[in-house]
Every structure is written in structure tokens, then in C-alpha cells.
Tab-separated table of C-alpha atoms in Angstrom:
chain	number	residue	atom	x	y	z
A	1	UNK	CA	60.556	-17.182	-77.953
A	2	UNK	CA	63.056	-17.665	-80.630
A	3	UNK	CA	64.296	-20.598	-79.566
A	4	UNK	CA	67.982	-18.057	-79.622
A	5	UNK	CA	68.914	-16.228	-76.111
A	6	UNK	CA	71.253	-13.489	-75.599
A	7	UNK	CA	73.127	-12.248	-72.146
A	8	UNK	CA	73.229	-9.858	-71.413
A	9	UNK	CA	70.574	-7.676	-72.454
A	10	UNK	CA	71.947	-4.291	-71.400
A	11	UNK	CA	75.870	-3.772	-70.680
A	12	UNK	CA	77.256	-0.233	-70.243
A	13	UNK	CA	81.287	-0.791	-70.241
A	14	UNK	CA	84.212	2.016	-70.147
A	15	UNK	CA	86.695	1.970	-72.919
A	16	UNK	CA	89.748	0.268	-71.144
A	17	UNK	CA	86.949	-2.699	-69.466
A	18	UNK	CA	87.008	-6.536	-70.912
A	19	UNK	CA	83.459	-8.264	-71.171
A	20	UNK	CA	81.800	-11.110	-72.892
A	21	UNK	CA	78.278	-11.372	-74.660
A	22	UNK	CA	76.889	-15.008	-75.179
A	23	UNK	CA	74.408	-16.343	-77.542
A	24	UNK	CA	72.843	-20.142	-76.862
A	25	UNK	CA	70.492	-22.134	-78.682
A	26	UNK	CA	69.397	-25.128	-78.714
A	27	UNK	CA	67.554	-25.551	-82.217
A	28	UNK	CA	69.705	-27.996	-83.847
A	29	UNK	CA	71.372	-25.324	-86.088
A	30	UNK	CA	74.832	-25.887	-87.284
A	31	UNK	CA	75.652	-22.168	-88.199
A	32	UNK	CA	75.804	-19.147	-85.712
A	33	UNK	CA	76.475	-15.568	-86.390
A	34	UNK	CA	77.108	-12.047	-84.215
A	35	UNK	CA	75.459	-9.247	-86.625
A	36	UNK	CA	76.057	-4.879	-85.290
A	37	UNK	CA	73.033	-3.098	-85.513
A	38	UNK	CA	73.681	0.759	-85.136
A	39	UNK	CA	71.135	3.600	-85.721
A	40	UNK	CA	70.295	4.717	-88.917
A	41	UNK	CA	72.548	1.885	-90.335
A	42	UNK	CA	71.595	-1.786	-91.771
A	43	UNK	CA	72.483	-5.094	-90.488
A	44	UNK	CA	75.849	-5.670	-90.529
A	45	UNK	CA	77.619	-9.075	-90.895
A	46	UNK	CA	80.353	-9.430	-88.082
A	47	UNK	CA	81.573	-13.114	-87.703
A	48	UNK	CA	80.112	-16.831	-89.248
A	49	UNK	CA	80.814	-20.002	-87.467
A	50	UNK	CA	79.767	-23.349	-89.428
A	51	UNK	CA	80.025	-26.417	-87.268
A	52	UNK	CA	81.908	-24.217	-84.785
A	53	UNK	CA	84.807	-23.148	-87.389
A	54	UNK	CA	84.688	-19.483	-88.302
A	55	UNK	CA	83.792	-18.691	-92.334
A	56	UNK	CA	83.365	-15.245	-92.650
A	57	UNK	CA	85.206	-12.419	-90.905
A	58	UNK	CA	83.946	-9.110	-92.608
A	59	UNK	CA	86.972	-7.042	-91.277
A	60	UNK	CA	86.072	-6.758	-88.139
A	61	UNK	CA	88.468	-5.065	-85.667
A	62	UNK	CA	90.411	-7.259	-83.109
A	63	UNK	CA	89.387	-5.638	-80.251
A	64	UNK	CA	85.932	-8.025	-81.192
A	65	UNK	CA	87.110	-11.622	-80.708
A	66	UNK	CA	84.609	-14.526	-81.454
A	67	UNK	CA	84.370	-17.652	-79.856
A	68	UNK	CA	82.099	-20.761	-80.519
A	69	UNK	CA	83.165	-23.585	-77.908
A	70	UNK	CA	80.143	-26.003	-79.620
A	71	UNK	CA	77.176	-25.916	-81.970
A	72	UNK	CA	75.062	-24.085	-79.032
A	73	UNK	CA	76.964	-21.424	-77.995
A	74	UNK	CA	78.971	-18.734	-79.374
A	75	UNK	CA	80.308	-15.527	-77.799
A	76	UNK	CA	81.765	-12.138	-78.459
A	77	UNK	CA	85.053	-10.836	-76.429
A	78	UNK	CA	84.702	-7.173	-76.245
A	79	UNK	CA	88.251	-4.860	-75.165
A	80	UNK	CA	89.418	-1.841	-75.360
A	81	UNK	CA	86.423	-0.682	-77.211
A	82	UNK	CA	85.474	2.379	-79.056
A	83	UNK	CA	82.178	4.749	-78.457
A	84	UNK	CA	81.559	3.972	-82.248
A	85	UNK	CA	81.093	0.786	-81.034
A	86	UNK	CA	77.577	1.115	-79.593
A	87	UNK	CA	74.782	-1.069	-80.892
A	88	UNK	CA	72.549	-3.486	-81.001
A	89	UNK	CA	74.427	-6.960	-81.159
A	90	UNK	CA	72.466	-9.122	-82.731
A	91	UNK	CA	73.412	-13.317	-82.305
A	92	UNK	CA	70.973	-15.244	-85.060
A	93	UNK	CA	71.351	-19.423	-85.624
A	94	UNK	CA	70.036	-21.320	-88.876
A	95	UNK	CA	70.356	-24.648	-90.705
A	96	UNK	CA	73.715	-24.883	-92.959
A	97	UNK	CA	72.938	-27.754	-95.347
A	98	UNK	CA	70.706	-29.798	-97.556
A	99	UNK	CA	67.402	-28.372	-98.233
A	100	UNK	CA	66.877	-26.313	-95.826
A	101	UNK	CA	65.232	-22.978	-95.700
A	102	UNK	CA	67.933	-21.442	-94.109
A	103	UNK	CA	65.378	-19.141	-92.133
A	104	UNK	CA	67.382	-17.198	-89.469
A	105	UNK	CA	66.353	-17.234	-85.872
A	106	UNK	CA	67.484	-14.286	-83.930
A	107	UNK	CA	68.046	-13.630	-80.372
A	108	UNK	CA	66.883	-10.537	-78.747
A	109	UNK	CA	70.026	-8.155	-78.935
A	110	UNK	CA	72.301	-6.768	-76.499
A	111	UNK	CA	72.315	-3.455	-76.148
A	112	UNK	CA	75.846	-2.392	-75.753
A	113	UNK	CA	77.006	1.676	-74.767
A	114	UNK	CA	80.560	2.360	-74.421
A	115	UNK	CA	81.270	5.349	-72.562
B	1	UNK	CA	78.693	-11.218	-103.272
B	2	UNK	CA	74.986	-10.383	-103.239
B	3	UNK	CA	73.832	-6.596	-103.775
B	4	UNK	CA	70.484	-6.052	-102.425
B	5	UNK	CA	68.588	-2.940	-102.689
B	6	UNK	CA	65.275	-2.296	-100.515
B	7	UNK	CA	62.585	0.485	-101.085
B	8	UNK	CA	61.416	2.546	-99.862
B	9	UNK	CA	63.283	3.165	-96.779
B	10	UNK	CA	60.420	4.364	-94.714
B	11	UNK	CA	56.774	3.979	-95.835
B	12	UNK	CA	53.935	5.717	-93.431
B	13	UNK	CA	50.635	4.374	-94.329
B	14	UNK	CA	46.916	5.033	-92.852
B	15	UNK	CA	45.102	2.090	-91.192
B	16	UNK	CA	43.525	-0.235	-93.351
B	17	UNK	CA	46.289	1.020	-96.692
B	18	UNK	CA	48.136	-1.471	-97.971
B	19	UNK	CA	52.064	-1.524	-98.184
B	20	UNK	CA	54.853	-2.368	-100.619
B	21	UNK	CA	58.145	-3.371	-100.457
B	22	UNK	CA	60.213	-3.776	-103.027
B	23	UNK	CA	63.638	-6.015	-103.014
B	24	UNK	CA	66.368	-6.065	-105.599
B	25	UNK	CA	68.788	-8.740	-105.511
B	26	UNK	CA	72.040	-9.375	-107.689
B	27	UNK	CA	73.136	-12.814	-107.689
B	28	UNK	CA	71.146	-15.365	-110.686
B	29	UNK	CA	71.684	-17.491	-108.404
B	30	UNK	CA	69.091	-16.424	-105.353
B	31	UNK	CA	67.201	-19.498	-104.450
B	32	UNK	CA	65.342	-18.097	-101.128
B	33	UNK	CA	63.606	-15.151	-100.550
B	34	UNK	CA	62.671	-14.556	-96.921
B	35	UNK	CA	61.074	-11.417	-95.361
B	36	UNK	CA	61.563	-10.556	-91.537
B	37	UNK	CA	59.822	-8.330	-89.069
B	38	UNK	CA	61.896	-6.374	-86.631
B	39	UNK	CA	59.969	-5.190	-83.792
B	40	UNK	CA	61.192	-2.361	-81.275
B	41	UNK	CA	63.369	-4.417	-78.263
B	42	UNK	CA	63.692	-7.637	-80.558
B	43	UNK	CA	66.161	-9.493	-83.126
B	44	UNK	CA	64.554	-10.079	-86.619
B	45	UNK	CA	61.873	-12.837	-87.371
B	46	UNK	CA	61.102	-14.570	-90.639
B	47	UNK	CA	57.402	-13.685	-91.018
B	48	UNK	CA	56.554	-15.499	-94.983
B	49	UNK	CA	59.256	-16.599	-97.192
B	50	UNK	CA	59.147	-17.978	-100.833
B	51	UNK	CA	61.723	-20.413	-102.936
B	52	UNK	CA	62.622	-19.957	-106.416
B	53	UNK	CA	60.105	-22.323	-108.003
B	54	UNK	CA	57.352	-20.325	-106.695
B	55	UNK	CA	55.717	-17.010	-108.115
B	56	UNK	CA	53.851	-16.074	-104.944
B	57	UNK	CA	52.859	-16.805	-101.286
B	58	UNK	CA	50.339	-15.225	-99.217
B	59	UNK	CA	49.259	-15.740	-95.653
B	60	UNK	CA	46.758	-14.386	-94.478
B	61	UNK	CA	46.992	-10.411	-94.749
B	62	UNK	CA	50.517	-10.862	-95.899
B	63	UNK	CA	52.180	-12.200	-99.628
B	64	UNK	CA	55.560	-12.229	-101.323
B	65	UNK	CA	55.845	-12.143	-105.317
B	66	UNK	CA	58.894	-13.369	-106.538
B	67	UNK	CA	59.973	-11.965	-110.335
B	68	UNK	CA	63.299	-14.339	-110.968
B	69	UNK	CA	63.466	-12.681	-114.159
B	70	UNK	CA	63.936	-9.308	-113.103
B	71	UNK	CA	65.498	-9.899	-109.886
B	72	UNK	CA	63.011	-8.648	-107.554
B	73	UNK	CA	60.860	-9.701	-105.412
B	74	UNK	CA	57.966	-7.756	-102.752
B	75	UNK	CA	56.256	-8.330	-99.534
B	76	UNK	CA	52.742	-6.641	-99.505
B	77	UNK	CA	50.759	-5.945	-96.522
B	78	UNK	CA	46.935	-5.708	-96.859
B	79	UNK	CA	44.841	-3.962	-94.397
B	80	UNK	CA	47.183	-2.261	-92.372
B	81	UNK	CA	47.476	-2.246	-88.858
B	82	UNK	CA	49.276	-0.405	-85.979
B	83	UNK	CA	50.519	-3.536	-84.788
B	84	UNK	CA	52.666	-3.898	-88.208
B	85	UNK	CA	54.412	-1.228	-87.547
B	86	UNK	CA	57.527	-2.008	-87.520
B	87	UNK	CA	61.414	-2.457	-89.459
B	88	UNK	CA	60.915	-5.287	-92.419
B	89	UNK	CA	63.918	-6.715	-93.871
B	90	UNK	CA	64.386	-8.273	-96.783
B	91	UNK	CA	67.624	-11.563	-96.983
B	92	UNK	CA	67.973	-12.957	-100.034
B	93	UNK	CA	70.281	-16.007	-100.251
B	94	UNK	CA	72.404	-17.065	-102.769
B	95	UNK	CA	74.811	-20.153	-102.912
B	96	UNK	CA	75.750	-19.875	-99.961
B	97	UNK	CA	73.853	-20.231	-96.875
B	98	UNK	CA	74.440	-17.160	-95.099
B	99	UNK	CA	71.916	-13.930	-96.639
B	100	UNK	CA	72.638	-10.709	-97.053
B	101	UNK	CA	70.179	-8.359	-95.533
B	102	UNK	CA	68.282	-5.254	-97.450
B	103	UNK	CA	69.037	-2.006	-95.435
B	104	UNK	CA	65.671	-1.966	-93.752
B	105	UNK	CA	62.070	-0.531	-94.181
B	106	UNK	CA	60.575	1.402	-91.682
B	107	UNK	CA	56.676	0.936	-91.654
B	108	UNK	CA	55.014	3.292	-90.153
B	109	UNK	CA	51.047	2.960	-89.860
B	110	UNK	CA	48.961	5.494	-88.581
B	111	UNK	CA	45.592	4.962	-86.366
């Protein structure tokens, strides 16, 4: 609908497990970003990538690795992770430059348990 | 960076009320004031938006007022319906072109 899709949509994973979410879109958009949704809690910032060079780390913890091969597609390396960890991962695009209005589209969320 | 402030947190209205939310922003330097819609199972979506040169926007049952002065701005929601019920964010943007997102506003409206 977005124009922004996100696989998987579900993932239950054990702490010691290695997976991979991935975000494409095909807008046009030059800027990509992973966002954690938990309960009770607002939006938060994880990772930026501009023209697929990362700008904004907001101290995320290493065991969440980024990658964004090209302009369409970026993904989040998940290891060795926490229950804490469970959310709502959130992958939005937008325009980067000129005049734009910078409106973010958003992708649908995975919905990530550890157990 | 930006400090944004949303109220109220959660707002239950009756069908056919209209709703308020208020945004306070931080950074003089704000340009673009968007408003998204979260619904249950989805990401975010920009539903009205206004720039800096611009006082206020409607569509349809919606509008945004923008106050540059005071550093505010407000989405307002006439003629409530269950179908707005929902988490609305507000993302102001500053220099740069990545937002930072208002906590959230749960709407609640009530048949």
C-alpha cells in the first residue's frame, strides 16, 4: 500500500539464533531508516542510511547490525538478542533533498518476540 | 536536537466530538509539520501536513494550525468517527531531513 514492504511480518527467534529483517521500496527515496516500536513507548530512532551510507546511529547495541546494499533495500542483522528486544520494527523511506516534503512512508512492521 | 512534546497522550471522545492535539516543538528552525495515523497492524502514514509559510490546512474533516511563534502546532479532528480511532503522531522536522516523532496520541472514539 505504502509503496514500503517488510519481511517478515512475524519472527519468533531464541536468544542464541541469527536472523535478518528486510525492508524494500521502490519509491525513488534516497533515505531509509529501521525505527523500535515497543509498548507503552514512542518511536524510537535506530539507524539512518542516506544514499546507502549510514548517518545516524542512536546507540544502538551491536547485536543490531544494519545493512543497506542499494537505495531499495536495507536490512537489520539480529544476534544474540535480548527479550527486551521485542517490538515492532518499523522500516520507513523518504526524499533526502531539495524541496521536498520529506513525508515518511512506512512499511508494515515486523513483529519480533525473543524468547 | 529537536524536543517535541505531544498532548494529551490518550484522548477518548464520543462520536461526532471533535479532537485536539497539541504539538510542541523546539528547534526555530522547524520548517515541516506533518501528522501521521497509526492504525492497529500498520507502520505510520502521513494523513495532512503543513510548511512553515502556512497558518493552516484542512481536508476535509481534518486541519493542522501551525503557531511558528509559539512553537506549536495541532491537528483537529471534526466529527469523530470510530474509524479514527487510532495512534496519531506528530514529526516535526528541522534542518535536517530526518523528524523526530511526538510520543504518540491514542484516540479513542466511542460509538
Amino acid at each position: 500500500e505504502t509503496g514500503v514492504t517488510q519481511t517478515p511480518r512475524h519472527l519468533v527467534m531464541g536468544m542464541t539464533n541469527k536472523k535478518s529483517l528486510k525492508c524494500e521500496q521502490h519509491l525513488g527515496h534516497n533515505a531509509m531508516y529501521w525505527y523500535k516500536q515497543s509498548a507503552k513507548k514512542p518511536l524510537e530512532l535506530m539507524f539512518v542510511y542516506n544514499f546507502k551510507e549510514q548517518t545516524e546511529n542512536n546507540s544502538v547495541p551491536s547485536r543490531f547490525s544494519p545493512e543497506c546494499p542499494n537505495s531499495s533495500h536495507l536490512f537489520l542483522h539480529l544476534h544474540t538478542l535480548q527479550p527486551e528486544d521485542s517490538a515492532l520494527y518499523l522500516c520507513a523511506s523518504s526524499p533526502s533533498g531539495g524541496q521536498s516534503s520529506y513525508e515518511q512512508y512506512f512499511g508494515p512492521g515486523t513483529r519480533l518476540t525473543v524468547t | 536536537g529537536e524536543n517535541v512534546e505531544q498532548h494529551p497522550s490518550t484522548l477518548s471522545v464520543q462520536e461526532g466530538d471533535s479532537a485536539v492535539i497539541k504539538c510542541t516543538y523546539s528547534d526555530s528552525a522547524s520548517n515541516y509539520f506533518p501528522w501521521y495515523k497509526q492504525e492497529l497492524g500498520k507502520g505510520p502514514q502521513l494523513i495532512i501536513d503543513i510548511r512553515s509559510n502556512v497558518g493552516e490546512k484542512k481536508d476535509q474533516r481534518i486541519a493542522v494550525t501551525l503557531n511558528k511563534t509559539a512553537k506549536h502546532f495541532s491537528l483537529h479532528i471534526t466529527e469523530t468517527q470510530p474509524e479514527d480511532s487510532a495512534v496519531y503522531f506528530c514529526a516535526p522536522k528541522g534542518g535536517s531531513y530526518i523528524p523526530t516523532f511526538g510520543r504518540g496520541t491514542s484516540l479513542i472514539v466511542h460509538p
